[in-house]
Amino acid sequence: QVHLVESGGGLVQPGGSLRLSCAASGSILSFSTMGWYRQAPGKERELVARITRGSSTMYAGSVKGRFTISRDNAKDTVYLQMNSLKPEDTAVYYCNAELQWRTFWGQGTQVTVSS
């Protein structure tokens, strides 16, 4: 059974960095397109970054050049390296897996960018 668990969120000052991790159970990561989404209060959930089974990557324009998504299939883990963080990056960040016709979500991890 697929289970996604995010970690690495927290409070960081503007300009700082964080690395989020998403551990996937069920041995599905290598077969899945993985993504990071975020949702701020009162806002819709939005795509931040995505990495395919073939390791092609896509980024939202607001984070391109600052964030990097990567995967380690041996560890069944996907990462989101976030640099040069801005207050507008504050949100709950969710890990997503697309496996054939099914979609799975983690519980989310809070990222707060504030001085």
Short mmCIF file of C-alpha atoms in Angstrom, two decimals:
data_model
loop_
_atom_site.label_atom_id
_atom_site.label_comp_id
_atom_site.label_asym_id
_atom_site.label_seq_id
_atom_site.Cartn_x
_atom_site.Cartn_y
_atom_site.Cartn_z
CA GLN A 1 0.00 0.00 0.00
CA VAL A 2 1.34 3.44 -0.96
CA HIS A 3 2.17 5.90 1.82
CA LEU A 4 3.95 9.25 1.39
CA VAL A 5 5.57 11.06 4.32
CA GLU A 6 7.02 14.56 4.01
CA SER A 7 9.67 16.02 6.30
CA GLY A 8 12.10 18.92 6.47
CA GLY A 9 9.74 21.85 6.83
CA GLY A 10 10.17 24.58 9.39
CA LEU A 11 10.80 28.26 9.98
CA VAL A 12 13.48 29.98 7.93
CA GLN A 13 14.44 33.59 7.33
CA PRO A 14 14.14 35.19 3.89
CA GLY A 15 17.09 34.19 1.75
CA GLY A 16 17.57 30.95 3.63
CA SER A 17 17.36 27.37 2.45
CA LEU A 18 15.48 24.18 3.30
CA ARG A 19 15.43 20.70 1.86
CA LEU A 20 12.18 18.78 1.93
CA SER A 21 12.07 15.00 1.74
CA CYS A 22 9.26 12.68 0.75
CA ALA A 23 9.63 9.02 1.64
CA ALA A 24 7.43 6.65 -0.32
CA SER A 25 6.36 3.24 0.86
CA GLY A 26 5.07 0.48 -1.37
CA SER A 27 8.05 0.40 -3.74
CA ILE A 28 6.33 2.69 -6.23
CA LEU A 29 8.67 5.65 -6.57
CA SER A 30 10.62 4.35 -9.57
CA PHE A 31 7.35 3.75 -11.43
CA SER A 32 5.82 7.12 -10.62
CA THR A 33 5.88 10.73 -11.62
CA MET A 34 6.58 12.61 -8.39
CA GLY A 35 5.62 16.16 -7.59
CA TRP A 36 5.68 18.83 -4.94
CA TYR A 37 2.64 21.04 -4.46
CA ARG A 38 1.98 23.80 -1.97
CA GLN A 39 -1.06 25.47 -0.51
CA ALA A 40 -1.13 28.78 1.32
CA PRO A 41 -4.09 29.82 3.53
CA GLY A 42 -7.06 30.82 1.41
CA LYS A 43 -5.32 29.73 -1.79
CA GLU A 44 -5.67 26.78 -4.12
CA ARG A 45 -3.09 24.05 -4.12
CA GLU A 46 -0.50 24.73 -6.81
CA LEU A 47 2.19 22.72 -8.52
CA VAL A 48 5.72 23.66 -7.47
CA ALA A 49 7.86 21.05 -9.20
CA ARG A 50 7.54 17.68 -10.89
CA ILE A 51 9.94 14.91 -11.87
CA THR A 52 9.03 12.07 -14.19
CA ARG A 53 10.09 8.44 -14.17
CA GLY A 54 12.73 9.41 -16.73
CA SER A 55 13.91 12.27 -14.47
CA SER A 56 12.62 15.09 -16.63
CA THR A 57 11.80 18.08 -14.42
CA MET A 58 9.30 20.91 -14.54
CA TYR A 59 9.00 23.95 -12.29
CA ALA A 60 6.55 26.68 -11.57
CA GLY A 61 7.79 30.00 -12.87
CA SER A 62 7.80 31.45 -9.37
CA VAL A 63 10.39 28.94 -8.13
CA LYS A 64 12.45 28.21 -11.23
CA GLY A 65 16.11 28.88 -10.57
CA ARG A 66 15.63 28.68 -6.81
CA PHE A 67 14.17 25.20 -6.23
CA THR A 68 15.46 21.83 -7.41
CA ILE A 69 13.53 18.57 -7.40
CA SER A 70 15.40 15.27 -7.41
CA ARG A 71 14.78 11.61 -6.70
CA ASP A 72 16.70 8.71 -5.21
CA ASN A 73 14.98 5.54 -6.32
CA ALA A 74 17.23 3.36 -4.16
CA LYS A 75 15.92 5.20 -1.09
CA ASP A 76 12.36 5.57 -2.41
CA THR A 77 12.67 9.28 -1.69
CA VAL A 78 12.08 12.50 -3.58
CA TYR A 79 13.58 15.82 -2.50
CA LEU A 80 12.91 19.49 -2.95
CA GLN A 81 15.90 21.74 -2.38
CA MET A 82 14.67 25.28 -1.75
CA ASN A 83 17.13 28.16 -1.90
CA SER A 84 16.71 31.93 -1.70
CA LEU A 85 13.41 31.51 0.07
CA LYS A 86 10.90 34.34 0.06
CA PRO A 87 7.96 35.09 2.37
CA GLU A 88 5.61 34.24 -0.49
CA ASP A 89 6.96 30.68 -0.41
CA THR A 90 5.20 30.19 2.93
CA ALA A 91 2.74 27.30 2.58
CA VAL A 92 2.07 23.70 3.42
CA TYR A 93 4.07 21.60 0.99
CA TYR A 94 2.64 18.28 -0.19
CA CYS A 95 4.29 15.35 -1.88
CA ASN A 96 2.41 13.77 -4.76
CA ALA A 97 2.79 10.52 -6.65
CA GLU A 98 1.09 9.67 -9.93
CA LEU A 99 1.05 5.95 -10.56
CA GLN A 100 -0.84 4.91 -13.66
CA TRP A 101 -4.47 5.90 -13.01
CA ARG A 102 -4.01 6.64 -9.30
CA THR A 103 -2.83 9.70 -7.39
CA PHE A 104 -1.41 9.68 -3.85
CA TRP A 105 -0.79 12.54 -1.42
CA GLY A 106 1.25 12.99 1.72
CA GLN A 107 0.01 14.81 4.82
CA GLY A 108 2.10 17.90 4.13
CA THR A 109 4.86 19.79 5.89
CA GLN A 110 4.72 23.46 6.89
CA VAL A 111 7.27 25.88 5.47
CA THR A 112 7.29 29.37 6.96
CA VAL A 113 9.59 32.07 5.59
CA SER A 114 9.70 35.00 7.98
CA SER A 115 12.10 37.18 9.91
#
